[in-house]
């Protein structure tokens, strides 16, 4: 579990905060995951939006809460928890009802969540190219330098490799954007995972059996983002699509993934431009019907 030692929280004021405070962003997939979880648990929390487009996550103040500069981050009665899956594990302990992580599935779900987290940079690459498609890169060299210099760079007393991974990702993105080769690799990784989920759903209604668990919430978010990016989930993984649609019909899920109208239009425009020169996700990854 990634809980910061109090001495590592440089934005000291949050140590005195009572209750649940979530630092998040409406469109961030990991934030959506935690918000759906909180909706299902029915607990009250206070919202602190971190403006990712304005790179507020790379400011000294926020790095004093999450030294990796990522959302979400949770402050619970003055304790700082980062990494969305660890936040969920903490919340499950604090609010056990309704149960989303049965004791007898703790190990298996933990492993599968770790697996999901490993695909996060693939999700980000595909989102950048096919969903956000920014006109210019908000992570300018100045912002990245500030990010590198700010914050402790330490987590639980050790040099934080997580921040270094973020630096590598953004420096690479500044150099070459998201290349076709990256698209192909990332899509192939998702396709393999989705095939595995499709197999699971042949035998059961939810990913771990007959009850909804945190694993369904985690993968729902990824399937949602890939669908928005243009991945043909319904055609390639019909059972996964059915599972996704049934979750999407629930208000606790739907409310958190609804695209703001401005972004929905932007995605449509991007899709039309890509379709015109045969550079949609389906075109590049070779997923078209042959
Ligand atoms: N492994 C992390 C990943 C968090 C992450 O990458 N969050 C994204 C939003 S979904 C973020 O904060 N990106 C920072 C940025 O865009 O600069 C977690 O699960 O919390």
Coordinates of N, CA and C in Angstrom, one line a residue, residues 82-222:
X82 N -1.6 7.3 -2.2 CA -1.5 7.5 -3.6 C -1.6 6.2 -4.3
X83 N -1.6 6.2 -5.6 CA -1.8 5.0 -6.5 C -3.2 4.5 -6.3
X84 N -4.0 4.7 -7.4 CA -5.4 4.4 -7.4 C -5.8 3.1 -6.8
X85 N -5.1 2.0 -7.2 CA -5.4 0.7 -6.7 C -5.2 0.6 -5.2
X86 N -4.1 1.2 -4.7 CA -3.8 1.2 -3.3 C -4.9 2.1 -2.5
X87 N -5.3 3.1 -3.2 CA -6.4 4.0 -2.6 C -7.6 3.1 -2.4
X88 N -7.9 2.3 -3.4 CA -9.1 1.4 -3.3 C -9.0 0.4 -2.2
X89 N -7.8 -0.2 -2.1 CA -7.6 -1.2 -1.0 C -7.8 -0.5 0.3
X90 N -7.3 0.7 0.5 CA -7.4 1.4 1.7 C -8.9 1.7 2.0
X91 N -9.6 2.2 1.0 CA -11.0 2.5 1.2 C -11.9 1.3 1.5
X92 N -11.5 0.1 0.9 CA -12.3 -1.1 1.2 C -12.1 -1.5 2.7
X93 N -10.9 -1.3 3.2 CA -10.8 -1.5 4.6 C -11.6 -0.6 5.5
X94 N -11.5 0.7 5.1 CA -12.2 1.7 5.9 C -13.7 1.6 5.8
X95 N -14.2 1.2 4.6 CA -15.7 1.2 4.3 C -16.0 -0.2 3.7
X96 N -16.1 -1.2 4.6 CA -16.2 -2.6 4.0 C -17.6 -2.9 3.3
X97 N -18.6 -2.0 3.5 CA -19.9 -2.4 2.9 C -20.3 -1.4 1.8
X98 N -20.9 -1.8 0.7 CA -21.0 -3.2 0.3 C -19.6 -3.7 -0.1
X99 N -19.4 -5.0 0.1 CA -18.1 -5.6 -0.1 C -17.7 -5.6 -1.6
X100 N -16.6 -5.0 -2.0 CA -16.1 -5.0 -3.3 C -14.8 -5.8 -3.5
X101 N -14.3 -6.3 -2.4 CA -13.1 -7.1 -2.4 C -13.1 -8.2 -1.4
X102 N -13.8 -9.3 -1.7 CA -14.0 -10.4 -0.7 C -12.6 -10.9 -0.3
X103 N -12.6 -11.2 1.0 CA -11.3 -11.7 1.6 C -10.7 -12.9 0.8
X104 N -11.5 -13.8 0.4 CA -11.0 -15.0 -0.2 C -10.5 -14.7 -1.7
X105 N -10.7 -13.5 -2.2 CA -10.3 -13.1 -3.5 C -9.2 -12.1 -3.4
X106 N -8.8 -11.7 -2.2 CA -7.9 -10.6 -2.0 C -6.6 -10.8 -2.9
X107 N -6.0 -11.9 -2.7 CA -4.7 -12.2 -3.4 C -4.9 -12.1 -5.0
X108 N -5.9 -12.8 -5.4 CA -6.1 -12.9 -6.9 C -6.4 -11.6 -7.5
X109 N -7.3 -10.8 -6.8 CA -7.7 -9.5 -7.3 C -6.5 -8.6 -7.3
X110 N -5.7 -8.6 -6.2 CA -4.5 -7.8 -6.1 C -3.6 -8.0 -7.3
X111 N -3.4 -9.2 -7.6 CA -2.5 -9.6 -8.7 C -3.0 -9.0 -10.0
X112 N -4.3 -9.2 -10.2 CA -5.0 -8.8 -11.5 C -5.0 -7.2 -11.6
X113 N -5.1 -6.6 -10.4 CA -5.1 -5.1 -10.4 C -3.7 -4.6 -10.8
X114 N -2.7 -5.3 -10.3 CA -1.4 -4.9 -10.6 C -1.1 -5.0 -12.2
X115 N -1.7 -6.0 -12.7 CA -1.6 -6.3 -14.1 C -2.3 -5.1 -14.9
X116 N -3.4 -4.7 -14.4 CA -4.2 -3.6 -15.0 C -3.3 -2.3 -15.0
X117 N -2.7 -2.1 -13.8 CA -1.9 -0.9 -13.6 C -0.8 -0.8 -14.6
X118 N -0.2 -2.0 -14.9 CA 0.9 -2.1 -15.8 C 0.6 -1.6 -17.2
X119 N -0.7 -1.5 -17.5 CA -1.1 -1.1 -18.9 C -1.4 0.4 -18.9
X120 N -1.2 1.1 -17.8 CA -1.6 2.5 -17.7 C -0.9 3.4 -18.7
X121 N 0.3 3.2 -19.0 CA 1.0 4.1 -19.9 C 0.5 3.8 -21.4
X122 N 0.1 2.5 -21.6 CA -0.5 2.2 -22.9 C -1.8 2.9 -23.0
X123 N -2.5 2.9 -22.0 CA -3.8 3.7 -22.0 C -3.6 5.1 -22.3
X124 N -2.6 5.7 -21.6 CA -2.3 7.1 -21.8 C -1.9 7.4 -23.2
X125 N -1.0 6.5 -23.8 CA -0.6 6.8 -25.2 C -1.8 6.8 -26.1
X126 N -2.6 5.8 -26.0 CA -3.8 5.7 -26.9 C -4.8 6.9 -26.7
X127 N -4.9 7.3 -25.4 CA -5.8 8.4 -25.1 C -5.2 9.7 -25.7
X128 N -3.9 9.9 -25.6 CA -3.3 11.1 -26.1 C -3.5 11.2 -27.7
X129 N -3.3 10.1 -28.3 CA -3.4 10.1 -29.8 C -4.8 10.2 -30.3
X130 N -5.7 9.4 -29.7 CA -7.1 9.2 -30.3 C -8.2 9.9 -29.5
X131 N -7.9 10.4 -28.3 CA -9.0 11.0 -27.5 C -8.7 12.5 -27.3
X132 N -7.5 12.8 -26.7 CA -7.2 14.2 -26.4 C -6.6 14.9 -27.5
X133 N -5.7 14.2 -28.3 CA -5.1 14.8 -29.4 C -4.8 16.3 -29.3
X134 N -4.0 16.6 -28.3 CA -3.8 18.1 -28.0 C -3.1 18.8 -29.2
X135 N -3.5 20.1 -29.4 CA -3.0 20.9 -30.5 C -1.5 21.1 -30.2
X136 N -1.2 21.3 -28.9 CA 0.3 21.4 -28.5 C 0.5 20.7 -27.2
X137 N 1.7 20.3 -27.0 CA 2.0 19.5 -25.8 C 2.1 20.5 -24.6
X138 N 1.1 20.2 -23.6 CA 1.2 21.1 -22.4 C 2.4 20.9 -21.5
X139 N 3.1 19.7 -21.7 CA 4.3 19.4 -20.9 C 5.5 20.0 -21.7
X140 N 5.6 21.3 -21.6 CA 6.7 22.0 -22.3 C 8.0 21.7 -21.6
X141 N 9.2 21.9 -22.2 CA 10.4 21.6 -21.5 C 10.5 22.3 -20.2
X142 N 9.9 23.6 -20.1 CA 10.0 24.3 -18.8 C 9.2 23.6 -17.7
X143 N 8.0 23.1 -18.1 CA 7.1 22.4 -17.2 C 7.8 21.1 -16.7
X144 N 8.5 20.4 -17.6 CA 9.1 19.2 -17.2 C 10.3 19.4 -16.3
X145 N 11.0 20.5 -16.6 CA 12.2 20.9 -15.8 C 11.7 21.2 -14.3
X146 N 10.6 21.9 -14.3 CA 10.0 22.3 -13.0 C 9.6 21.0 -12.3
X147 N 9.0 20.1 -13.0 CA 8.5 18.8 -12.4 C 9.7 18.1 -11.9
X148 N 10.8 18.0 -12.7 CA 12.0 17.3 -12.3 C 12.6 17.8 -11.0
X149 N 12.6 19.2 -10.9 CA 13.3 19.8 -9.8 C 12.4 19.9 -8.5
X150 N 11.0 19.8 -8.7 CA 10.2 20.0 -7.5 C 9.9 18.7 -6.8
X151 N 9.3 18.9 -5.6 CA 8.9 17.7 -4.8 C 10.1 17.0 -4.3
X152 N 9.9 16.0 -3.4 CA 11.0 15.4 -2.8 C 11.7 14.3 -3.7
X153 N 10.9 13.8 -4.6 CA 11.4 12.7 -5.5 C 11.6 11.4 -4.7
X154 N 11.1 11.4 -3.4 CA 11.3 10.3 -2.6 C 9.9 9.7 -2.2
X155 N 9.9 8.4 -2.1 CA 8.7 7.7 -1.6 C 9.1 6.7 -0.6
X156 N 8.4 6.7 0.5 CA 8.8 5.8 1.6 C 10.3 5.7 1.8
X157 N 10.9 6.8 1.8 CA 12.3 6.9 2.1 C 13.3 6.6 0.9
X158 N 12.8 6.1 -0.2 CA 13.7 5.7 -1.3 C 13.4 6.6 -2.5
X159 N 14.4 6.7 -3.4 CA 14.3 7.4 -4.7 C 13.1 6.8 -5.4
X160 N 12.2 7.7 -5.9 CA 11.0 7.2 -6.5 C 11.1 6.9 -8.0
X161 N 11.1 5.6 -8.3 CA 11.2 5.2 -9.7 C 9.9 5.6 -10.5
X162 N 8.8 5.7 -9.8 CA 7.6 6.1 -10.4 C 7.7 7.5 -11.1
X163 N 8.3 8.4 -10.4 CA 8.4 9.8 -10.9 C 9.4 9.7 -12.2
X164 N 10.4 8.9 -12.0 CA 11.3 8.8 -13.2 C 10.7 8.2 -14.4
X165 N 9.8 7.3 -14.2 CA 9.0 6.7 -15.3 C 8.1 7.7 -16.0
X166 N 7.5 8.6 -15.1 CA 6.7 9.7 -15.7 C 7.6 10.6 -16.5
X167 N 8.8 11.0 -16.0 CA 9.7 11.9 -16.7 C 10.0 11.2 -18.1
X168 N 10.4 9.9 -18.1 CA 10.7 9.3 -19.3 C 9.6 9.3 -20.3
X169 N 8.4 9.1 -19.8 CA 7.2 9.0 -20.7 C 7.0 10.4 -21.4
X170 N 7.1 11.5 -20.6 CA 6.8 12.8 -21.1 C 7.9 13.3 -22.0
X171 N 9.1 13.0 -21.7 CA 10.3 13.4 -22.6 C 10.2 12.7 -23.9
X172 N 9.8 11.4 -23.8 CA 9.7 10.7 -25.1 C 8.5 11.2 -25.9
X173 N 7.4 11.6 -25.2 CA 6.2 12.1 -25.9 C 6.6 13.5 -26.6
X174 N 7.4 14.3 -25.9 CA 7.8 15.6 -26.4 C 8.7 15.3 -27.7
X175 N 9.5 14.3 -27.7 CA 10.3 14.0 -28.8 C 9.6 13.4 -30.0
X176 N 8.7 12.5 -29.8 CA 8.1 11.8 -31.0 C 6.6 11.6 -30.9
X177 N 5.9 12.2 -29.9 CA 4.5 12.0 -29.8 C 4.2 10.5 -29.6
X178 N 3.0 10.1 -30.1 CA 2.7 8.6 -30.0 C 2.8 8.0 -31.4
X179 N 3.8 7.2 -31.5 CA 4.1 6.7 -32.9 C 3.1 5.6 -33.3
X180 N 3.1 5.3 -34.5 CA 2.3 4.1 -35.0 C 2.7 2.8 -34.3
X181 N 4.0 2.7 -34.1 CA 4.6 1.5 -33.5 C 4.0 1.4 -32.1
X182 N 4.0 2.5 -31.4 CA 3.5 2.5 -30.0 C 2.0 2.1 -30.0
X183 N 1.3 2.7 -31.0 CA -0.1 2.3 -31.1 C -0.3 0.8 -31.2
X184 N 0.5 0.2 -32.2 CA 0.3 -1.2 -32.4 C 0.6 -2.0 -31.2
X185 N 1.7 -1.7 -30.5 CA 2.1 -2.4 -29.3 C 1.1 -2.3 -28.2
X186 N 0.6 -1.1 -28.0 CA -0.3 -0.9 -26.9 C -1.7 -1.5 -27.2
X187 N -2.1 -1.5 -28.5 CA -3.4 -2.1 -28.8 C -3.2 -3.6 -28.7
X188 N -2.1 -4.2 -29.1 CA -1.9 -5.6 -29.0 C -2.0 -6.1 -27.5
X189 N -1.4 -5.2 -26.6 CA -1.4 -5.6 -25.2 C -2.9 -5.6 -24.7
X190 N -3.6 -4.6 -25.1 CA -5.0 -4.5 -24.7 C -5.8 -5.7 -25.3
X191 N -5.5 -6.0 -26.5 CA -6.3 -7.0 -27.2 C -6.1 -8.4 -26.4
X192 N -4.9 -8.6 -26.0 CA -4.6 -9.9 -25.3 C -5.3 -9.9 -24.0
X193 N -5.3 -8.8 -23.3 CA -6.1 -8.7 -22.0 C -7.6 -8.9 -22.2
X194 N -8.1 -8.2 -23.2 CA -9.5 -8.3 -23.5 C -9.9 -9.7 -23.9
X195 N -9.1 -10.4 -24.6 CA -9.4 -11.8 -24.9 C -9.5 -12.6 -23.7
X196 N -8.6 -12.3 -22.7 CA -8.6 -13.1 -21.4 C -9.9 -12.7 -20.7
X197 N -10.3 -11.5 -20.7 CA -11.5 -11.1 -20.0 C -12.7 -11.7 -20.6
X198 N -12.7 -11.8 -22.0 CA -13.8 -12.4 -22.7 C -13.9 -13.9 -22.3
X199 N -12.8 -14.6 -22.1 CA -12.8 -16.0 -21.7 C -13.5 -16.1 -20.3
X200 N -13.1 -15.2 -19.4 CA -13.7 -15.2 -18.0 C -15.2 -15.0 -18.1
X201 N -15.6 -14.1 -19.0 CA -17.1 -13.8 -19.0 C -17.9 -14.9 -19.7
X202 N -17.2 -15.9 -20.3 CA -18.0 -17.0 -20.8 C -18.7 -17.8 -19.7
X203 N -18.1 -17.7 -18.5 CA -18.6 -18.6 -17.5 C -19.3 -17.9 -16.4
X204 N -19.2 -16.6 -16.4 CA -19.8 -15.8 -15.2 C -20.2 -14.4 -15.7
X205 N -20.9 -13.8 -14.8 CA -21.5 -12.5 -15.2 C -20.5 -11.4 -14.9
X206 N -19.7 -11.5 -13.9 CA -18.7 -10.5 -13.5 C -17.3 -11.1 -13.6
X207 N -16.3 -10.3 -13.6 CA -14.9 -10.8 -13.9 C -14.4 -11.8 -12.8
X208 N -14.9 -11.7 -11.6 CA -14.5 -12.6 -10.6 C -15.6 -13.7 -10.2
X209 N -16.7 -13.6 -10.9 CA -17.7 -14.6 -10.5 C -19.1 -13.9 -10.6
X210 N -19.9 -14.2 -9.6 CA -21.3 -13.7 -9.7 C -21.5 -12.4 -9.0
X211 N -20.5 -11.8 -8.4 CA -20.7 -10.5 -7.8 C -19.7 -9.5 -8.3
X212 N -20.2 -8.2 -8.3 CA -19.3 -7.1 -8.7 C -18.2 -7.0 -7.8
X213 N -17.0 -6.8 -8.3 CA -15.8 -6.5 -7.4 C -15.1 -5.3 -8.0
X214 N -14.1 -4.9 -7.3 CA -13.2 -3.8 -7.7 C -12.6 -4.0 -9.0
X215 N -12.4 -5.3 -9.4 CA -11.8 -5.6 -10.7 C -12.7 -5.2 -11.8
X216 N -14.0 -5.4 -11.7 CA -14.9 -4.9 -12.7 C -14.9 -3.4 -12.9
X217 N -14.7 -2.7 -11.8 CA -14.6 -1.2 -11.9 C -13.4 -0.8 -12.6
X218 N -12.3 -1.5 -12.2 CA -11.0 -1.1 -12.9 C -11.0 -1.4 -14.4
X219 N -11.5 -2.5 -14.8 CA -11.5 -2.8 -16.2 C -12.6 -2.1 -17.0
X220 N -13.7 -1.7 -16.3 CA -14.7 -0.9 -16.9 C -14.1 0.4 -17.4
X221 N -13.3 1.0 -16.6 CA -12.7 2.3 -17.0 C -11.8 2.1 -18.2
X222 N -11.1 1.0 -18.3 CA -10.2 0.9 -19.4 C -11.0 0.6 -20.7

